[in-house]
Coordinates of C-alpha atoms in Angstrom, one line a residue:
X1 CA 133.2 96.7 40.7
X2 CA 129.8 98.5 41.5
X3 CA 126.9 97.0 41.4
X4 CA 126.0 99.6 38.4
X5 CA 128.7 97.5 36.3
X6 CA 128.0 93.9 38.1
X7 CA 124.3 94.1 36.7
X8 CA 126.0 95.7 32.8
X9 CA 127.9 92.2 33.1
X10 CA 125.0 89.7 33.4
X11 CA 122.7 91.8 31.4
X12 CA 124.9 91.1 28.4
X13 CA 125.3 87.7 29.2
X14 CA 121.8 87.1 29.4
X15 CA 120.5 89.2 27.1
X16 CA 123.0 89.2 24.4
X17 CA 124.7 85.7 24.8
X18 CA 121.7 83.9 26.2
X19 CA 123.1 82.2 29.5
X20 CA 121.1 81.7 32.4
X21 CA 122.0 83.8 35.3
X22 CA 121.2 83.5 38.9
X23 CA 122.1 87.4 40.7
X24 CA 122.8 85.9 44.1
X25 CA 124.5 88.6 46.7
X26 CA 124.1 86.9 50.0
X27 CA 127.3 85.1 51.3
X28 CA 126.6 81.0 50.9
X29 CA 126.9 78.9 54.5
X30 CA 125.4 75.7 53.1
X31 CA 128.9 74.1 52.9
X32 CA 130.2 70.3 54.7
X33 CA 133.8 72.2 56.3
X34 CA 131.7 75.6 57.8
X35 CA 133.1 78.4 55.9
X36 CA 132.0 81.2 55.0
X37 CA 132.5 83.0 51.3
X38 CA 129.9 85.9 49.3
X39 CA 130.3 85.4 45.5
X40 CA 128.3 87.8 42.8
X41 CA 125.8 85.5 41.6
X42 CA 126.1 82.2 39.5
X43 CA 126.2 81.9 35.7
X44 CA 125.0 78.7 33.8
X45 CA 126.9 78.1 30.4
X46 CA 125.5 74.8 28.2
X47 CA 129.0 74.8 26.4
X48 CA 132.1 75.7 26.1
X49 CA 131.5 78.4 23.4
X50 CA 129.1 80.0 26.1
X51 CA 132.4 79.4 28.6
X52 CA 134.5 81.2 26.2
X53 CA 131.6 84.4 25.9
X54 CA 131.4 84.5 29.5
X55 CA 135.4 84.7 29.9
X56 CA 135.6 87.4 27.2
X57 CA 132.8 89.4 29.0
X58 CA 134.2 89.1 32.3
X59 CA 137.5 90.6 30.8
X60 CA 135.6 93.5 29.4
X61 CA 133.8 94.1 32.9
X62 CA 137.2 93.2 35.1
X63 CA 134.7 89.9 36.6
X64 CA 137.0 87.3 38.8
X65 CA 135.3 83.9 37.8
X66 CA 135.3 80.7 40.0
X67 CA 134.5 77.6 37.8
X68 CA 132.8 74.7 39.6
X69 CA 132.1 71.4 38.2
X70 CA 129.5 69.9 40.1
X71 CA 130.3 71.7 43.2
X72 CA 130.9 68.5 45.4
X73 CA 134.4 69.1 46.8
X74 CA 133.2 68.3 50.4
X75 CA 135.9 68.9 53.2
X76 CA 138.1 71.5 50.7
X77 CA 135.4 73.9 50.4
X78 CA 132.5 72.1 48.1
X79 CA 130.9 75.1 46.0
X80 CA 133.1 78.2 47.9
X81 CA 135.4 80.3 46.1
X82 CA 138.8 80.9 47.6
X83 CA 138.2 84.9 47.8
X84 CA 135.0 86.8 47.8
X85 CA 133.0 88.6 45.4
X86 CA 133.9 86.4 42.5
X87 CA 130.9 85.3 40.0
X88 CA 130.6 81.4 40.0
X89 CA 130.4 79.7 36.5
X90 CA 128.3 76.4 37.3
X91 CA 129.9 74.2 35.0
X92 CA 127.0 71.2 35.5
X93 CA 125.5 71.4 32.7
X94 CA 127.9 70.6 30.4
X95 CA 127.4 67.1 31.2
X96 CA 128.3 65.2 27.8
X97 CA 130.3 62.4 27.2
X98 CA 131.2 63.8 23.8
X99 CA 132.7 60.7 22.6
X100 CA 130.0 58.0 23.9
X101 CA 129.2 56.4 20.8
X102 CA 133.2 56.1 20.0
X103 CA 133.8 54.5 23.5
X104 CA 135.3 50.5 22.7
X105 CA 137.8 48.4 23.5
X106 CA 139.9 49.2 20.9
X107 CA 140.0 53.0 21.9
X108 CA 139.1 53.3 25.8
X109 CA 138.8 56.8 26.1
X110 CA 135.9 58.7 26.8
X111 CA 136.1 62.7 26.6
X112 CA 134.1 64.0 29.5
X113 CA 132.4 67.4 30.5
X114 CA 132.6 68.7 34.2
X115 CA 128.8 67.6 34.8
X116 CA 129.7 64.3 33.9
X117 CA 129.3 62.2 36.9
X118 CA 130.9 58.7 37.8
X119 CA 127.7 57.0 38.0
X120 CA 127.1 58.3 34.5
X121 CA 130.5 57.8 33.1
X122 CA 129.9 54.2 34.6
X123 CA 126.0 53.6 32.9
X124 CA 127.5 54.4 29.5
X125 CA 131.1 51.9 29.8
X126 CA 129.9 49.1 31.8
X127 CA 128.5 47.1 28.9
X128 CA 131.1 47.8 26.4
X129 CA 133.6 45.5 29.2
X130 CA 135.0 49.1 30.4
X131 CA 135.9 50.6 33.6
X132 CA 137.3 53.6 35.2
X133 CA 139.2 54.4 38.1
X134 CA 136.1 55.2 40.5
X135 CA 136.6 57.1 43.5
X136 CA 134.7 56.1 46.6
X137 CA 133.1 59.7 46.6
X138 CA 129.7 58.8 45.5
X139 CA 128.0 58.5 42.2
X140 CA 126.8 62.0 41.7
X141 CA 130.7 63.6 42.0
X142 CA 132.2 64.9 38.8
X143 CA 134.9 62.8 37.1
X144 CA 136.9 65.7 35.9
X145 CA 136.5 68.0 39.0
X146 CA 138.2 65.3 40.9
X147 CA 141.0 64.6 38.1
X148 CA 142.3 68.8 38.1
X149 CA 142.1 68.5 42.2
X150 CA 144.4 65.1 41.6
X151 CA 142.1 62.7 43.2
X152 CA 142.8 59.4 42.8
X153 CA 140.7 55.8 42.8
X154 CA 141.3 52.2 43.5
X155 CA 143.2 52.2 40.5
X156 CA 145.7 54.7 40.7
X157 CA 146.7 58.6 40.4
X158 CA 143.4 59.9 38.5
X159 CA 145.8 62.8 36.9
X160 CA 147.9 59.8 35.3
X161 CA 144.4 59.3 33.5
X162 CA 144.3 62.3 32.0
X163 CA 145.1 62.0 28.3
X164 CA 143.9 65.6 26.8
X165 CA 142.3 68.9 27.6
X166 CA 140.4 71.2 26.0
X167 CA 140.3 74.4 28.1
X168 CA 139.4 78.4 27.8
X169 CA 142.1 80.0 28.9
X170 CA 141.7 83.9 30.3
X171 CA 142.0 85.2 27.4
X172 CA 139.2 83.9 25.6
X173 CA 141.2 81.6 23.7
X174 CA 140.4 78.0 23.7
X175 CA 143.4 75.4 23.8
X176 CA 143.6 71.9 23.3
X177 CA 146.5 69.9 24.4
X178 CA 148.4 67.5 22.8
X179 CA 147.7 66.3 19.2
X180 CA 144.1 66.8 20.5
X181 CA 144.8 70.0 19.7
X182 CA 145.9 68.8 15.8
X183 CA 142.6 67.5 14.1
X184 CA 144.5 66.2 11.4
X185 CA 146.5 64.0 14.1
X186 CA 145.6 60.2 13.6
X187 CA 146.8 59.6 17.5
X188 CA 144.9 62.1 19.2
X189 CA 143.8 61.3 22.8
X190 CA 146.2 58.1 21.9
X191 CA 149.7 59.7 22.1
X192 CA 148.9 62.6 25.1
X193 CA 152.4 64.1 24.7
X194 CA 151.8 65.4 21.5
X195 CA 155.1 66.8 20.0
X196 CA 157.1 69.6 22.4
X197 CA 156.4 70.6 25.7
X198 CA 153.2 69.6 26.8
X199 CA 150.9 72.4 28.4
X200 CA 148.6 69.6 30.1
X201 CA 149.8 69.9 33.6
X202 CA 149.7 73.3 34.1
X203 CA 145.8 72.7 34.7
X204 CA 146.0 70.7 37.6
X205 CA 145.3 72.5 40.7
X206 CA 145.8 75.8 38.9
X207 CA 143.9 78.8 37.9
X208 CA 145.4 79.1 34.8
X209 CA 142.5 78.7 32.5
X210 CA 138.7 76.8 32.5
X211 CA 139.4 72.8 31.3
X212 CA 135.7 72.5 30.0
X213 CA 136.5 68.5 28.8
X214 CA 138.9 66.1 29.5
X215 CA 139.7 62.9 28.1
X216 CA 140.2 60.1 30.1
X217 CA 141.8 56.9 29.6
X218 CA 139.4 54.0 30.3
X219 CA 140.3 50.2 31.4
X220 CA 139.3 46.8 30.0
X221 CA 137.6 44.5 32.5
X222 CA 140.1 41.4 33.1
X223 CA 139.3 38.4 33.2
X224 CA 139.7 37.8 36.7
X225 CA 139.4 40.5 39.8
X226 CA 139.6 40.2 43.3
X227 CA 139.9 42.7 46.6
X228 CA 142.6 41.7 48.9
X229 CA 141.9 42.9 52.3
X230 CA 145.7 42.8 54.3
X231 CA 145.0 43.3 58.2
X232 CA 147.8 43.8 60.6
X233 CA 148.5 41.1 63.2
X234 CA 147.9 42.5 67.1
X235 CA 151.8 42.1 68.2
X236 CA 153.6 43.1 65.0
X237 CA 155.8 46.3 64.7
X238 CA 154.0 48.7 62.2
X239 CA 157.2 49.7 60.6
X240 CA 157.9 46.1 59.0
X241 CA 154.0 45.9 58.1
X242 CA 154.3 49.6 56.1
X243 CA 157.7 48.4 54.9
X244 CA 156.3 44.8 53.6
X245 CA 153.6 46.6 51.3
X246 CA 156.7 49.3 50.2
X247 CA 158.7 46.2 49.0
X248 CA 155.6 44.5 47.7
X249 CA 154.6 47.8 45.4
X250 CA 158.4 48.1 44.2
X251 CA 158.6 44.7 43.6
X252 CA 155.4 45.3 40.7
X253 CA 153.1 43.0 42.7
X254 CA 150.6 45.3 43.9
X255 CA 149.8 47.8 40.5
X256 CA 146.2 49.4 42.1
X257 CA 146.2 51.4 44.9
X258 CA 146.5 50.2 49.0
X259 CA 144.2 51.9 51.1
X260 CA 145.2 51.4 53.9
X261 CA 142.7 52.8 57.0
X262 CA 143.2 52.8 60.8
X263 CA 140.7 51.0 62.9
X264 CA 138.6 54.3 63.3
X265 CA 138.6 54.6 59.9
X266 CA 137.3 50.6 59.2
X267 CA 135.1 51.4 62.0
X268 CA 133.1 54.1 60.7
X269 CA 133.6 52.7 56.4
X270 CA 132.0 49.3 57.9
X271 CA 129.7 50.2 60.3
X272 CA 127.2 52.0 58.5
X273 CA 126.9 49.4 55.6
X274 CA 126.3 46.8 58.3
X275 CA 123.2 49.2 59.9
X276 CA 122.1 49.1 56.6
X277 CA 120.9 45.4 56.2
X278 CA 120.6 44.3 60.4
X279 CA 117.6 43.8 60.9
X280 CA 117.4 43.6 64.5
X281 CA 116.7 44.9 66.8
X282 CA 113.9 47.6 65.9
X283 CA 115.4 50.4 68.0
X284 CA 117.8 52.4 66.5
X285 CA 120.3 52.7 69.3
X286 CA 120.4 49.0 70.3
X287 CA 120.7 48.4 66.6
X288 CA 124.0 50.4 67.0
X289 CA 125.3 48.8 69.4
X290 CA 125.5 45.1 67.3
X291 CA 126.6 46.8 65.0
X292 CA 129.3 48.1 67.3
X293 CA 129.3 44.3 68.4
X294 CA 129.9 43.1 65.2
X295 CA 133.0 45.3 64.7
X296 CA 134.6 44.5 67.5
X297 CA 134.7 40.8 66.1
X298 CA 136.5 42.1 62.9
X299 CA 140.2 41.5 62.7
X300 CA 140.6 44.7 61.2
X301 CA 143.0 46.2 64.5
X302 CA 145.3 49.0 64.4
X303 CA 145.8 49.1 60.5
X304 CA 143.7 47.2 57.4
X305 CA 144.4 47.7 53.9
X306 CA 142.2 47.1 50.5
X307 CA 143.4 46.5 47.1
X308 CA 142.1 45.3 43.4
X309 CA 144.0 42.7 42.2
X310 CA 143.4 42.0 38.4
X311 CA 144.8 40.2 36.0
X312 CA 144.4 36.3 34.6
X313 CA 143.0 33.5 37.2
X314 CA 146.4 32.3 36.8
X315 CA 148.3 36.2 37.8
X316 CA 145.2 37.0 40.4
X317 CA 146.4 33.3 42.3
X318 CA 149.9 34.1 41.6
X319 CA 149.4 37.5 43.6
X320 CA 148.2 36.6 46.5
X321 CA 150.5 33.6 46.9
X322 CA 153.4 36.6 47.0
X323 CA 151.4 38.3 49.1
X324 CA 151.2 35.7 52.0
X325 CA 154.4 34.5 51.5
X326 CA 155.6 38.1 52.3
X327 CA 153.8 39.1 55.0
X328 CA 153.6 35.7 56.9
X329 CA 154.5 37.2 60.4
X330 CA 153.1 40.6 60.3
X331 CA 149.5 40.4 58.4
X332 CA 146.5 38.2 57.9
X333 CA 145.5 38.5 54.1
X334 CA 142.0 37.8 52.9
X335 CA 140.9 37.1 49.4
X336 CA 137.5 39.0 48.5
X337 CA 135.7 37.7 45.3
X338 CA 132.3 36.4 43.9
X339 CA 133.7 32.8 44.9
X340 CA 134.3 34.0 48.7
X341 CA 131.3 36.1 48.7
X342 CA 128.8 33.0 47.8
X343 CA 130.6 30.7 50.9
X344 CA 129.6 33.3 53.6
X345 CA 126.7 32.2 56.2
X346 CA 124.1 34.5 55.4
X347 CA 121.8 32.5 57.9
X348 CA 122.0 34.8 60.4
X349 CA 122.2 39.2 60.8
X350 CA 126.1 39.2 61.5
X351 CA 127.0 37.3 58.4
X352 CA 124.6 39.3 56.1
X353 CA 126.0 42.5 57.6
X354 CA 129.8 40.9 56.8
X355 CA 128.6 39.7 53.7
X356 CA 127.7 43.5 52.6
X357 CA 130.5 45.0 53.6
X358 CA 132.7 43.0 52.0
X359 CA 130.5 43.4 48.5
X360 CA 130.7 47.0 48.4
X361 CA 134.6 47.2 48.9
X362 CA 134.1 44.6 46.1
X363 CA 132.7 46.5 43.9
X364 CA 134.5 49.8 45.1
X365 CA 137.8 47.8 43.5
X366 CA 136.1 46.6 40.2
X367 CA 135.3 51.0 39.7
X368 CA 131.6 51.1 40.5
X369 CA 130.8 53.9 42.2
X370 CA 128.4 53.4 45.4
X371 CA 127.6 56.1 48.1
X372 CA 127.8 54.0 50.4
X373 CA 131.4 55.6 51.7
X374 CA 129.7 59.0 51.9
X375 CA 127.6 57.6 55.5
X376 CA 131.3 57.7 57.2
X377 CA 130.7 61.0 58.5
X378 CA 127.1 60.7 60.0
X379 CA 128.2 57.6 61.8
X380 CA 131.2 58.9 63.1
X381 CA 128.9 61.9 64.9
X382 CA 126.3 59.3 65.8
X383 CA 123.8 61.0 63.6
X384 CA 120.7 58.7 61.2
X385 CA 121.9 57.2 57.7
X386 CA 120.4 59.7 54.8
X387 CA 118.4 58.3 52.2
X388 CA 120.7 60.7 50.0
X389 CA 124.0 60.9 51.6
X390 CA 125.4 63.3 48.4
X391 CA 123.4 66.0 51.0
X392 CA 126.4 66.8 53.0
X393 CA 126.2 70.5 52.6
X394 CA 122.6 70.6 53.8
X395 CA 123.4 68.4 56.6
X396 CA 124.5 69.3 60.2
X397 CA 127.6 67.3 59.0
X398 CA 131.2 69.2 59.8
X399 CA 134.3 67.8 57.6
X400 CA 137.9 69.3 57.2
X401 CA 140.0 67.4 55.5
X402 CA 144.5 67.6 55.7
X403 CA 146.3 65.5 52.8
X404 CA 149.9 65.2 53.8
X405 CA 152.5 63.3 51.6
X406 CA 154.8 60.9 53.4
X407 CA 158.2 59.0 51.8
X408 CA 157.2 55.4 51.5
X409 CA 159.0 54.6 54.0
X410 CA 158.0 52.9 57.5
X411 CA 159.8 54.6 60.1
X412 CA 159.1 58.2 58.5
X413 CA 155.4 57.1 57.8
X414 CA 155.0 56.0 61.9
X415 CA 156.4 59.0 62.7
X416 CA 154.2 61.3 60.3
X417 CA 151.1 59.9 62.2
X418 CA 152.1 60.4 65.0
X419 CA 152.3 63.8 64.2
X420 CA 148.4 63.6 63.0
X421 CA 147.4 61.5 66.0
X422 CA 148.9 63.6 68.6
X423 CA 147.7 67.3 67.2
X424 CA 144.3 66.2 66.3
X425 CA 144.2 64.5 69.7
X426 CA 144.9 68.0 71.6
X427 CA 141.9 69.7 69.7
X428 CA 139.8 66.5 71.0
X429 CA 139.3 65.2 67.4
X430 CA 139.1 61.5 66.3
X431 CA 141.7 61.1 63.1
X432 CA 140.5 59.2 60.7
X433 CA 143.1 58.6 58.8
X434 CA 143.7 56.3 55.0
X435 CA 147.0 55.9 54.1
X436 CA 147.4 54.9 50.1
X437 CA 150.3 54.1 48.4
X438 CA 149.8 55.3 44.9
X439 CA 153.1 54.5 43.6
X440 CA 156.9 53.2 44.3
X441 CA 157.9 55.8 46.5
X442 CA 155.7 57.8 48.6
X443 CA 152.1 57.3 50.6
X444 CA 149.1 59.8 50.6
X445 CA 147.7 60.1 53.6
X446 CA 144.2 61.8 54.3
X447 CA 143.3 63.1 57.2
X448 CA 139.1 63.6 58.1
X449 CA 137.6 64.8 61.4
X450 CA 134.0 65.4 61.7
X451 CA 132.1 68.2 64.0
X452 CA 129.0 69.2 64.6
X453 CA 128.6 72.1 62.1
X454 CA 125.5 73.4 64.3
X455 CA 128.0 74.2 66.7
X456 CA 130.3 77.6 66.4
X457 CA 132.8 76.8 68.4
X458 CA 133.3 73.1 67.2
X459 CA 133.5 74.3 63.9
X460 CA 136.2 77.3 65.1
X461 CA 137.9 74.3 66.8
X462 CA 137.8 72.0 63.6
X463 CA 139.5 75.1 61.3
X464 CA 142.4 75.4 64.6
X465 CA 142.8 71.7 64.2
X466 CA 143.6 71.6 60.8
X467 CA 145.7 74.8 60.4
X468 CA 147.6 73.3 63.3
X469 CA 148.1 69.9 61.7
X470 CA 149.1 71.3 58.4
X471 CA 151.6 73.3 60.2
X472 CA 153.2 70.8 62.2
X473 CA 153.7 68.2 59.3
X474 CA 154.8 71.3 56.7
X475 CA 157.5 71.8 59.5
X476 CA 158.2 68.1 59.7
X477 CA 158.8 68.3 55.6
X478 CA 155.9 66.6 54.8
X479 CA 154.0 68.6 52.5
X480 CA 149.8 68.3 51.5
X481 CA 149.1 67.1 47.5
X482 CA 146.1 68.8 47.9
X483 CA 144.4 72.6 49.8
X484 CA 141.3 73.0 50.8
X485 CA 140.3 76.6 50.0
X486 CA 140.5 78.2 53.4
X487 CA 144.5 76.6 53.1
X488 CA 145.7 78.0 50.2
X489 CA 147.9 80.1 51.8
X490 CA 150.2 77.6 52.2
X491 CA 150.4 76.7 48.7
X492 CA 153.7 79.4 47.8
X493 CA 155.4 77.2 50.6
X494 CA 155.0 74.2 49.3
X495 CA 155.6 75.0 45.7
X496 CA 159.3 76.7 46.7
X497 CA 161.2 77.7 44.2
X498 CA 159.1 77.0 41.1
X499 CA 156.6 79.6 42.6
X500 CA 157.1 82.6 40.6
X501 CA 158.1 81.0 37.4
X502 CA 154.4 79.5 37.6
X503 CA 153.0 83.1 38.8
X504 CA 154.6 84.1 35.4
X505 CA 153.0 81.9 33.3
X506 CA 149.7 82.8 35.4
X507 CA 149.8 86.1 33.2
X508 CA 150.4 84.8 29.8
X509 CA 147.1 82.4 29.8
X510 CA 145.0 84.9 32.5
X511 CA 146.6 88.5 31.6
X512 CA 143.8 89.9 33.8
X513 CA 144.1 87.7 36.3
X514 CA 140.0 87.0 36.3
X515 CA 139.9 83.0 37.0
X516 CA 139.4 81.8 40.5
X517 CA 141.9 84.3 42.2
X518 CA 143.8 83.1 45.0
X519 CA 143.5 79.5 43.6
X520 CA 146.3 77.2 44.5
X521 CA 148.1 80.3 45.8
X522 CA 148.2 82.4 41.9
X523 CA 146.3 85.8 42.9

């Protein structure tokens, strides 16, 4: 398109339809994982009618479109488009929780814009006895950004949340799924299936329309919740302690998720909370180093895992009794609660640094959202705590991210990181490295290294890294869940045989093929 016809486009946006426009032409470097993308300028719809105007323009004027939510998809690309020269529709200021008022215990949904953040999906349930299945991605991330890209909490599989959608496909036309899409239906957003095939997952990592709300199943506070921390003991065999938690998730006795970190990932989760509140000493560096001193002490070794365990006193006792039982011989199991919390020694630095720590993975399991997990990056490079750690793009932070799928299985789950430690190790990187099981039969495992993103040829290394680890687990069979934007070329491979069925159905919703081209692999 000329530039002639690019300035036709937002002139009839802005003077006709009334939507803010911002004509930017210069290619956007202000991004966590270094890459480098050029986009049209950036178009500021209030709603979902002005979604559906700027859609039917775009088709008019043969536009590509790349819909952001809030734009915080740090270590997949955070505000980038996959190609260049698309227009970006900042989708932040739809930020309602349509249904707010509605929001009870008796119907725990609330229907959620893409500006709608956790810590504001969290100020508006908390009181009502509500929670939702927080991410430890900040306050300030967007609830349904994170739900399309299949992000998951403390609670489980955020897509399994999902109840509805209401979305503007590329033709203008706006669909809602399920008997949301019936308004005469007494169980809409209560019965997501809705009658027939259901549409709703075709939204998920897609590019098949612009989901501009979502609803999303709430939970009700029990009356009892606890973290369980599960560390493994020095001499055991990992493959019985990955199998113990398998059995102990088949078995129904773990229903959140395990998150399950190496000791570089404890390491650099812990360590900055503890910095936080020592006090001493005064200089910065020696203040480090306790810290470091401190961690050493944990017994957090080669693997540690964190859980919410909910439920009755009575279930929430019952629980962790199983637990030990099981895994006797190959972890120690700890019990994190308000109770546990008010026996700790706070006399002294070290126990008030503990004492921290162990709060916020508290509260991380009871869905608050805390930004206290976004400081792992600056720690790992050895760089100051931010007051506002949500800055990752304007920071001299590098982050790649590689989200492989493993079988739950201990032998192939061993062997998978192995395949992660060794390739990272050649490149020089640190792998910092969660493994959550998420349900009965297979583990997610994400992958972070961190660079300096002043440095070229770190951040040239970082890209080689990754592409080289995705390579060698796709070959091992173990696929990703999840593409940064500079990956999607692998998406086709992944997807196999269902491929061009889905490329098909690309064309009935975007017949012009104008929303986020090259998404997830659909041109």
């Amino acid at each position: 398109m000329s530039e002639i016809e690019m300035a036709g486009f937002f002139d009839r946006l802005e003077r006709d339809r009334g939507i803010k426009i911002c004509r930017e032409s210069e290619p956007n470097h202000a991004n966590v994982s270094g890459i480098k993308r050029s986009f049209r300028g950036r178009v500021h719809p209030e709603s979902a009618e002005s979604v559906r105007d700027i859609v039917r323009e775009a088709r008019r004027f043969d536009v590509a479109l790349y819909p952001l939510s809030c734009g915080r998809n740090w270590g997949y690309g955070s505000s980038l488009p996959v190609t260049n020269n698309c227009t970006i529709i900042d989708l932040s200021k739809l930020d309602r929780i349509q249904n707010e008022r509605k929001i009870c215990r008796e119907f725990p949904v609330a229907v959620v814009e893409p500006g709608v953040t956790q810590g504001q999906l969290f100020a508006a349930i908390d009181e009502e006895g509500l929670f939702f299945n927080a991410t430890g991605a900040g306050p300030e991330t967007s609830v349904l950004g994170n739900s399309l890209e299949r992000g998951f909490g403390y609670s489980g599989l955020r897509s399994d949340d999902v109840l509805g959608m209401e979305v503007v496909l590329g033709t203008g036309e706006v669909m809602r799924t399920g008997f949301w899409g019936n308004e005469t239906a007494s169980t809409a957003l209560r019965y997501p299936s809705g009658l027939g095939p259901s549409p709703k997952d075709l939204f998920f990592q897609s590019n098949f329309g612009i989901v501009t709300a979502i609803a999303l199943r709430l939970r009700v506070k029990p009356p009892c919740q606890a973290a369980m921390m599960v560390a493994l003991k020095g001499d055991v065999d990992e493959k019985a302690f990955f199998d113990a938690l398998a059995e102990l998730r088949r078995e129904g006795v773990f229903t959140s998720v395990m998150h399950i970190g190496n000791r570089h990932r404890a390491k650099t989760t812990l360590g900055p909370i503890m910095f936080d509140v020592l006090e001493v000493p005064a200089d910065l560096s020696e203040k480090r180093r306790a810290v470091d001193a401190i961690l050493e002490k944990l017994p957090y070794r080669r693997w540690s895992g964190v859980t919410a365990v909910r439920g009755s006193a009575a279930v929430v006792d019952d629980v962790f009794t199983r637990v030990r039982e099981c895994m006797e011989t190959v972890a120690n199991v700890e019990r994190i609660d308000d109770a546990s919390l008010s026996k700790v020694d706070v006399s002294e630095a070290e126990g008030r640094a503990a004492a921290r720590a162990k709060s916020e993975l508290l509260q991380l399991t009871r869905g608050v959202p805390i930004a206290s997990p976004l400081w792992s990056p600056y720690w790992a490079l050895g760089q100051d705590l931010p007051e506002d750690s949500s800055e990752l793009d304007n920071s001299d932070v590098g982050l790649l991210f590689c989200a492989p799928v493993f079988p739950l299985v201990g032998k192939t789950i061993v062997e998978g990181v192995e395949i992660i430690e060794s390739t990272l190790g050649e490149f020089g990187f640190v792998p910092y490295l969660t493994l959550n099981i998420a349900n009965e039969m297979s583990i997610l495992g994400i992958t972070n290294i961190v660079f300096d993103r002043r440095d070229e040829a770190a951040v040239k290394k970082a890209h080689e890294a990754i592409d080289s680890l995705y390579r060698r687990l796709m070959d091992a069979g173990h696929y990703p869940y999840r593409l940064g934007i500079q990956s999607m070329d692998h998406a086709k491979e992944c997807m196999g045989s269902s491929f061009e069925t889905l490329t098909e159905l690309k064309r009935v919703f975007d017949p012009d093929g104008i929303i986020a081209p090259g998404r997830y692999g659909f041109a």
